[in-house]
Short mmCIF file of C-alpha atoms in Angstrom, two decimals:
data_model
loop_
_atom_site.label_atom_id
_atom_site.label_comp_id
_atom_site.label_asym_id
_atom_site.label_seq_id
_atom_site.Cartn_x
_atom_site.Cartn_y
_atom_site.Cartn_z
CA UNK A 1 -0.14 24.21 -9.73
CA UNK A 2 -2.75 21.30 -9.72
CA UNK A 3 -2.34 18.54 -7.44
CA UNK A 4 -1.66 15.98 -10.39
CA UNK A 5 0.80 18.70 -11.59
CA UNK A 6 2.83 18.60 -7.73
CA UNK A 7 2.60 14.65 -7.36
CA UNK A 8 4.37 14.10 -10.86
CA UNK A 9 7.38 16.82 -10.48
CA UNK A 10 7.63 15.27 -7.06
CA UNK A 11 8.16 12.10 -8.55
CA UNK A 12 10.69 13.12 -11.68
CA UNK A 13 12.63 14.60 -8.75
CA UNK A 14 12.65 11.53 -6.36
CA UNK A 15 13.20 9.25 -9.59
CA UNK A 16 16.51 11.38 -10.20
CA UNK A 17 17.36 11.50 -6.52
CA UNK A 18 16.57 7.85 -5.54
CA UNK A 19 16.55 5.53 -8.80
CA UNK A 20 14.94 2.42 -8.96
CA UNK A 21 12.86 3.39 -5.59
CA UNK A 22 10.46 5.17 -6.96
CA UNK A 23 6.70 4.02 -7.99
CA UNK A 24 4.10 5.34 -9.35
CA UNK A 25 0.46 4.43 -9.47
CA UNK A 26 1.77 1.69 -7.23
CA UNK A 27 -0.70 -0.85 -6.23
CA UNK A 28 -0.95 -1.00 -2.39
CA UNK A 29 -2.05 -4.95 -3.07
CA UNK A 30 1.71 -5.12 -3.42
CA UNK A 31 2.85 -3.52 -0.05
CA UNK A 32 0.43 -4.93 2.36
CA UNK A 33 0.14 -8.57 4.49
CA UNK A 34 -3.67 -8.31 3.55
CA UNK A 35 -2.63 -8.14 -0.48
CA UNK A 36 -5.61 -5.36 -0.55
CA UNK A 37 -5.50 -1.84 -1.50
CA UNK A 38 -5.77 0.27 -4.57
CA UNK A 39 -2.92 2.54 -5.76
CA UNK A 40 -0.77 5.06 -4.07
CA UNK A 41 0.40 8.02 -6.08
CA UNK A 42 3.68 7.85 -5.83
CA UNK A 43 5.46 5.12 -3.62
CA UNK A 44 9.01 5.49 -2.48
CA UNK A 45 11.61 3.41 -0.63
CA UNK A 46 14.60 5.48 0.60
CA UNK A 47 17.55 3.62 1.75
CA UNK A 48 18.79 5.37 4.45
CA UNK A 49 17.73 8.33 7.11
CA UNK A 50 19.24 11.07 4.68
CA UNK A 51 16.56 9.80 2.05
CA UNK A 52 13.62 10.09 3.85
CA UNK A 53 14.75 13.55 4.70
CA UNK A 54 15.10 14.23 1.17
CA UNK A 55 11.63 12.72 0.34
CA UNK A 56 9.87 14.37 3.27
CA UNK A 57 11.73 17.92 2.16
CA UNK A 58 10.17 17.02 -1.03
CA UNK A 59 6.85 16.50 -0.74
CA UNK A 60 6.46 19.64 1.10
CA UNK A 61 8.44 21.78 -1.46
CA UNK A 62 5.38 20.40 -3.64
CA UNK A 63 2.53 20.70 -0.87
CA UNK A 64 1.89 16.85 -1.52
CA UNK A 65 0.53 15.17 1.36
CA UNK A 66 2.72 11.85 2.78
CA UNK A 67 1.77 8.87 4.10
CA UNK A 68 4.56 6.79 6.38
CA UNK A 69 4.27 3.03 5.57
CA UNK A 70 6.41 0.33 7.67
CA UNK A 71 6.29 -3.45 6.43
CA UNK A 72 1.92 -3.38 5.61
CA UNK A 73 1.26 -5.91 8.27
CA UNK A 74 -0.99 -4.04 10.31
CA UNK A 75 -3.15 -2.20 7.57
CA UNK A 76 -5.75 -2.07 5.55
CA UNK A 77 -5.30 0.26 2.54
CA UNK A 78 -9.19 1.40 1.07
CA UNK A 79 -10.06 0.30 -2.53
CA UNK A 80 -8.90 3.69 -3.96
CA UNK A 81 -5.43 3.78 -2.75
CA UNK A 82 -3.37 6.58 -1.32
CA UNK A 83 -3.32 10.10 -2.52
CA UNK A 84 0.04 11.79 -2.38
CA UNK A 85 3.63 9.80 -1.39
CA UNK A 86 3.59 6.93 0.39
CA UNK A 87 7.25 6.43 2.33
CA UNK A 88 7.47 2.84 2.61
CA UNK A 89 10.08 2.14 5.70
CA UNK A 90 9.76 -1.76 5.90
CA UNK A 91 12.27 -1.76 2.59
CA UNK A 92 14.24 0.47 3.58
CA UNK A 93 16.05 1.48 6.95
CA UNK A 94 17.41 -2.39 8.19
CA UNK A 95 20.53 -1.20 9.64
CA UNK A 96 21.84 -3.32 12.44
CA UNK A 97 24.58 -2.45 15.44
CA UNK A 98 25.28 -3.95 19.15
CA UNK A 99 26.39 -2.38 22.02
CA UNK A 100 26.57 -4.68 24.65
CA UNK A 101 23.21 -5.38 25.82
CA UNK A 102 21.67 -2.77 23.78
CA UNK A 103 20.92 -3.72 20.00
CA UNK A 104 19.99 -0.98 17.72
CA UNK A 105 17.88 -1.80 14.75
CA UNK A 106 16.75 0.28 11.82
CA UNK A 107 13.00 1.30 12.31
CA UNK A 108 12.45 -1.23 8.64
CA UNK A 109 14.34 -4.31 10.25
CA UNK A 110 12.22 -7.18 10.59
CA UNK A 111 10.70 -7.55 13.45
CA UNK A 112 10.38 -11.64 13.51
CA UNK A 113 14.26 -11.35 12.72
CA UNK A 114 14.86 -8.74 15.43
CA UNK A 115 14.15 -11.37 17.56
CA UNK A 116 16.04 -14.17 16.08
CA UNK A 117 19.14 -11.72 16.18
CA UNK A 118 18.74 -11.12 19.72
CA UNK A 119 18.63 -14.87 20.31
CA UNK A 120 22.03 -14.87 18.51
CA UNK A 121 23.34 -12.48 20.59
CA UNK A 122 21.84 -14.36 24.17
CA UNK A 123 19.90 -11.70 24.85
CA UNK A 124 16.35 -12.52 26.45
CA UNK A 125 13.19 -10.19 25.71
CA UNK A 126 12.64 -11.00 22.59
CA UNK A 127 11.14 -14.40 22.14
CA UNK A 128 7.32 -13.42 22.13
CA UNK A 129 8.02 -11.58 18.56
CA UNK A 130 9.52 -14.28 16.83
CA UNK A 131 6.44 -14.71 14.97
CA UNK A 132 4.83 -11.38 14.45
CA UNK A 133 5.15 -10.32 11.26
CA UNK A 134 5.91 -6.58 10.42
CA UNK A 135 8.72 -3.95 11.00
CA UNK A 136 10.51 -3.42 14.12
CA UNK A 137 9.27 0.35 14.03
CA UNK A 138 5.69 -0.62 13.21
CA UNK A 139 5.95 -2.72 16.20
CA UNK A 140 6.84 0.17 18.65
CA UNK A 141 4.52 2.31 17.30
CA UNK A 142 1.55 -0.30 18.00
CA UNK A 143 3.32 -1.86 20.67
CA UNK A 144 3.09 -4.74 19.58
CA UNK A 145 2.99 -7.92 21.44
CA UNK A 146 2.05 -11.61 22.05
CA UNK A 147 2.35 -14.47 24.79
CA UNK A 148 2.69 -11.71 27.82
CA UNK A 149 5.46 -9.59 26.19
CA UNK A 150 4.98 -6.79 24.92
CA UNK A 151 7.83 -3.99 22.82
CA UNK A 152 7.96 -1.55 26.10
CA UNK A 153 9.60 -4.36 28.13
CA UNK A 154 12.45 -3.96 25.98
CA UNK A 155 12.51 -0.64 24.07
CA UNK A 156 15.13 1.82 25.87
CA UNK A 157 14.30 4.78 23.22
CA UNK A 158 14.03 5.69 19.60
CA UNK A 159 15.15 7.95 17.27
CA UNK A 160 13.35 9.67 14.86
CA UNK A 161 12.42 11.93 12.63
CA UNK A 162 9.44 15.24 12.34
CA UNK A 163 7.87 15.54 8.67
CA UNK A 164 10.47 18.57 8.56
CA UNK A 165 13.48 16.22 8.53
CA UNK A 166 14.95 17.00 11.83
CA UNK A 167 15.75 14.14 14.06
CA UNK A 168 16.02 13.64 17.85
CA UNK A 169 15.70 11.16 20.54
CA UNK A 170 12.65 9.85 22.28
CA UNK A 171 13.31 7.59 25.50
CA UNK A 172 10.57 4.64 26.26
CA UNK A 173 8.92 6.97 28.88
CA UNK A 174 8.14 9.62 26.23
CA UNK A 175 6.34 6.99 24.27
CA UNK A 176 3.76 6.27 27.16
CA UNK A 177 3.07 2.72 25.94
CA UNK A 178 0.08 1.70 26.47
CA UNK A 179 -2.65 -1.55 24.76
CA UNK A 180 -1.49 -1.34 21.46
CA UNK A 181 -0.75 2.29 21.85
CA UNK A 182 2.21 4.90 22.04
CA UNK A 183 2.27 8.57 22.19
CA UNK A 184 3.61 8.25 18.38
CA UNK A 185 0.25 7.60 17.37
CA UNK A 186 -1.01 11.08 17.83
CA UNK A 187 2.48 12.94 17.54
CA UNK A 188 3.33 12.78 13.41
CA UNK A 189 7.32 11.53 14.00
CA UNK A 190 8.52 8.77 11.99
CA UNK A 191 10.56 6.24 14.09
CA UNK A 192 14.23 5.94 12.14
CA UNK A 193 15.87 3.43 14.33
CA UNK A 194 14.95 1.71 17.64
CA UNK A 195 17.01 0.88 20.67
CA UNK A 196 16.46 -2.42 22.85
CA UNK A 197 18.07 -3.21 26.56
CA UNK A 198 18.28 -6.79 26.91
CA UNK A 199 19.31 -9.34 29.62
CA UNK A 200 21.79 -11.85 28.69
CA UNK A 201 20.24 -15.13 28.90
CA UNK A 202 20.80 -19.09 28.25
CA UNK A 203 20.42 -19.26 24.47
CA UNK A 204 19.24 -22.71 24.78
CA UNK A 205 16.33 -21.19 26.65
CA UNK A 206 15.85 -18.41 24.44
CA UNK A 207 15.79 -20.70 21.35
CA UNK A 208 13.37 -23.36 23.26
CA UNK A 209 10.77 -20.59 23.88
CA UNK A 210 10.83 -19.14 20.37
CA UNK A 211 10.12 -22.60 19.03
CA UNK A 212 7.35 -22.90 21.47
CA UNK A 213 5.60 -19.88 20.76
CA UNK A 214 6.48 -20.28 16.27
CA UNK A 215 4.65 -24.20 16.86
CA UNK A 216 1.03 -22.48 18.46
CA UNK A 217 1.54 -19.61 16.45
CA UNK A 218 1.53 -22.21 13.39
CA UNK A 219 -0.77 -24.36 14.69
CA UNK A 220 -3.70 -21.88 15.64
CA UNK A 221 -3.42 -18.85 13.24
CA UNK A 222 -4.13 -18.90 9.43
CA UNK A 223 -0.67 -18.03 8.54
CA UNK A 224 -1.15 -19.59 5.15
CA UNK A 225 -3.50 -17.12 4.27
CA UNK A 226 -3.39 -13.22 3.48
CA UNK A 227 -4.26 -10.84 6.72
CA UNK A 228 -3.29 -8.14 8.65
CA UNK A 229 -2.72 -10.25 11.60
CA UNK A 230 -5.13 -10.11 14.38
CA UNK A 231 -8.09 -7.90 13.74
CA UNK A 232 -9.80 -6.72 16.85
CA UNK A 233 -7.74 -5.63 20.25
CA UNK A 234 -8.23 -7.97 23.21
CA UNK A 235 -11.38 -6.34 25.22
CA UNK A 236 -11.21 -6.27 28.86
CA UNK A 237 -11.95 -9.68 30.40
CA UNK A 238 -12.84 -11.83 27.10
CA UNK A 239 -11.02 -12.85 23.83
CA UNK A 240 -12.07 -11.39 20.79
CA UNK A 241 -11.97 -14.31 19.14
CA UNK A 242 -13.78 -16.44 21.29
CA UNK A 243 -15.83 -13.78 21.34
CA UNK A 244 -16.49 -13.99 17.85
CA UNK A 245 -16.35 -17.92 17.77
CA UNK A 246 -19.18 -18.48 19.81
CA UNK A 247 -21.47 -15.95 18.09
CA UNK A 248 -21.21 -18.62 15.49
CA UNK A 249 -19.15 -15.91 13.12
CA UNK A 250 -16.44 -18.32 12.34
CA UNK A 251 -16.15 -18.70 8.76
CA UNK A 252 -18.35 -16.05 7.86
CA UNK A 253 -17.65 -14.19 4.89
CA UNK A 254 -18.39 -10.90 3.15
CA UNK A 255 -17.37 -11.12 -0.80
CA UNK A 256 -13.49 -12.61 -0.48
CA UNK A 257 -13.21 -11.86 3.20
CA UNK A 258 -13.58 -14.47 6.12
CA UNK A 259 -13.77 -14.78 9.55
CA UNK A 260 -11.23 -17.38 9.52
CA UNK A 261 -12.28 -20.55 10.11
CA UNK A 262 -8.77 -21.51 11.51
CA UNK A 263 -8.57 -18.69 14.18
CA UNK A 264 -12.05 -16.37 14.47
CA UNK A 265 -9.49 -13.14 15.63
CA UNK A 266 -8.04 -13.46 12.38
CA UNK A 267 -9.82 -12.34 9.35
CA UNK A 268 -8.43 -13.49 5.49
CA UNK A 269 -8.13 -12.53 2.28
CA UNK A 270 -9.43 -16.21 0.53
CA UNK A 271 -8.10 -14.41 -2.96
CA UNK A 272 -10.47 -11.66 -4.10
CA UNK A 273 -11.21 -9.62 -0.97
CA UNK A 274 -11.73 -5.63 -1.70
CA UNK A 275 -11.20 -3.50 1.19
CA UNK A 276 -14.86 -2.98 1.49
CA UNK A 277 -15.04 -6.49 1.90
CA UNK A 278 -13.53 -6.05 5.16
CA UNK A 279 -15.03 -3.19 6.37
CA UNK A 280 -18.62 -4.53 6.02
CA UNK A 281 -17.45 -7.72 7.70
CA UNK A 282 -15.39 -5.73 10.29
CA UNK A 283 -18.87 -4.27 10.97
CA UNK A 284 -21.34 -7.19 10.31
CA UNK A 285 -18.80 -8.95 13.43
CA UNK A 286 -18.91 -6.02 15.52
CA UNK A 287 -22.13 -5.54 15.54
CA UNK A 288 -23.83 -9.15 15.87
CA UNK A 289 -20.89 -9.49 19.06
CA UNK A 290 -22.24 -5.79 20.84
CA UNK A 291 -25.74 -7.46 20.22
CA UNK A 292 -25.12 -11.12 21.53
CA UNK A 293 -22.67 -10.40 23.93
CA UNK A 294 -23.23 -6.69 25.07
CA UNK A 295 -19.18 -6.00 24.43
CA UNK A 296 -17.56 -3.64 22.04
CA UNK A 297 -14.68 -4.88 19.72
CA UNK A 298 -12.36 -2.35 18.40
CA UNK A 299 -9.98 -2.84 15.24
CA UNK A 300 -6.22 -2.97 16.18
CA UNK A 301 -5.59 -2.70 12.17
CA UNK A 302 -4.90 0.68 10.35
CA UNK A 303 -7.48 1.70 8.26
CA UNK A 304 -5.93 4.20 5.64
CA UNK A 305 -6.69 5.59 2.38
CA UNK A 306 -9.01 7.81 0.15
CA UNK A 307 -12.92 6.81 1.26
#
C-alpha cells in the first residue's frame, strides 16, 4: 500500500469515526501562534481521551507516522508541512475538575486560563502563567515558566497516554523537570490530563499579581504580533535578549521575519514570514551573538516538519 494510499483510508476512517474533526491538507499557518507552516496530511482534533486512542490505534493500523500537536505556541512548523496525522490536543481535551487543593485540567485546557481558574478557586501557584499563551500540557512538557515560577512548583503528576493507547500515571518526580525540559521530551507519551497541588491563598493577592505580571507582559513583549513566544532559552548568566539587543540585532529582519523591535527575545511574523525566514534569522542571530559575545543561544521553540 503506498503511503498516499495509508494517509487517505486513515482519514475516510477518522472522518466516519470523528466528524467534523478531521482535516486534510490542513495548513499548519492555521494551528500555530507563529501563523507559519505548510500543510499537514491529515489533521485531527479528538474530543476526548477515548479519541485519541482511536486515532493513535489508527494510524498504526495504517503504518502512518503521527505527530502530537498542543495549542502551536511553541513551534515552528517547516514550509512543507507535516507528513502523516497531526493530533492536535490544544482543541480538544479541556476537561476541568477540583479536588480540594488539587485542580485537574485536560492536557488542551488553556494554560493562561488554568491560571485564571485557579485564582477563582484561591489557590496560589499559578499567577506567573497568566500570560503565557499555549496548552496546559504543552506547558508541562516544556516546563514552562515566567517571573520565577515555573510548572514543577505546582504539577503533582500527569496522566497520559503511549502511542499504543494505554494510559498510566506519571508523578512530578518521574518528569525530572528541568530548564525548559521534562523527561517527556525524550519518552514518546502524550500528556492527557495534568494534576496541580495548590496553596490556598488571598485572592486579592492572587488577582493583584496576575495583573502585575499581564501589564509588563503587555508592555514589553510584541503580543500584537504573530510568534512563538520567546525564541532562545535564557543562557547562563545573561539575557538572550539583551544579548541580542546590544549586538544591534533588534529589528533585524530576514524576508517577513524580525527581531522584534519591541522585545529582541521575541522574534515576529510582520505578515509574510516562511519558516525559512526564521531559520536563517534564527541563525544569522546566533551566530553574530557566539561571535560578539562568545555565548551560545539555543532555540526554546519546536522546530518540526518535512526539511
Amino acid at each position: 500500500m503506498s503511503v498516499n494510499n495509508s494517509v487517505n483510508l486513515l482519514a475516510e476512517v477518522l472522518k466516519e469515526k470523528m466528524p467534523g474533526r478531521v482535516y486534510c491538507s490542513e495548513p499548519m499557518s492555521r494551528h500555530t501562534s507563529f501563523k507559519i507552516g505548510g500543510p499537514a496530511d491529515v489533521l485531527v482534533q479528538p474530543e476526548n481521551s477515548e479519541g485519541l486512542a482511536f486515532a493513535l490505534a489508527a494510524a498504526k493500523d495504517y503504518e502512518v507516522p503521527v505527530t502530537i500537536l498542543g495549542n502551536g505556541s511553541n513551534v515552528l512548523v517547516r514550509d512543507k508541512g507535516i507528513r502523516g496525522l497531526v493530533i492536535q490536543l490544544g482543541n480538544a481535551l479541556k476537561s476541568f475538575r477540583r479536588e480540594g487543593n488539587r485542580l485537574f485540567f485536560g492536557s488542551g485546557y488553556s494554560l493562561a486560563l488554568a491560571s485564571r481558574k485557579a485564582w477563582e478557586c484561591g489557590l496560589s501557584g499559578m499567577e506567573f502563567a497568566v500570560g503565557i499563551p499555549g496548552s496546559i500540557g504543552g506547558a508541562v512538557y516544556m516546563n514552562a515558566g515566567a517571573y520565577n515560577g515555573e510548572m514543577k512548583g505546582v504539577v503533582e503528576s500527569v496522566a497520559v497516554m503511549d502511542m499504543d493507547g494505554r494510559e498510566f500515571v506519571l508523578t512530578a518526580a518521574d518528569l525530572q523537570f528541568g530548564y525548559r525540559k521534562t523527561s517527556l521530551q525524550e519518552s514518546g507519551y502524550i500528556i492527557t490530563e495534568v494534576c496541580l497541588n495548590m496553596q490556598p491563598g488571598d485572592k486579592d493577592a492572587i488577582k493583584a499579581m496576575m495583573d502585575d505580571f499581564s501589564s509588563r507582559r503587555i508592555s514589553k513583549q510584541p503580543l500584537e504580533m504573530p510568534s512563538a513566544g520567546s525564541m532562545f532559552k535564557r543562557p547562563p548568566g545573561y539575557f538572550a535578549g539583551t544579548l541580542i539587543e546590544e549586538a544591534g540585532l533588534k529589528g533585524y529582519k530576514v524576508g517577513g521575519a524580525q527581531v522584534s523591535p519591541k522585545h529582541a527575545g521575541f522574534v515576529v511574523n510582520c505578515g509574510n514570514a516562511t519558516a525559512a525566514d526564521v531559520l536563517q534569522l534564527i541563525a544569522d542571530v546566533r551566530r553574530v551573538i557566539m561571535e560578539k559575545a562568545g555565548v551560545e543561544l539555543h532555540p526554546e521553540v519546536l522546530v518540526i516538519g518535512e526539511e
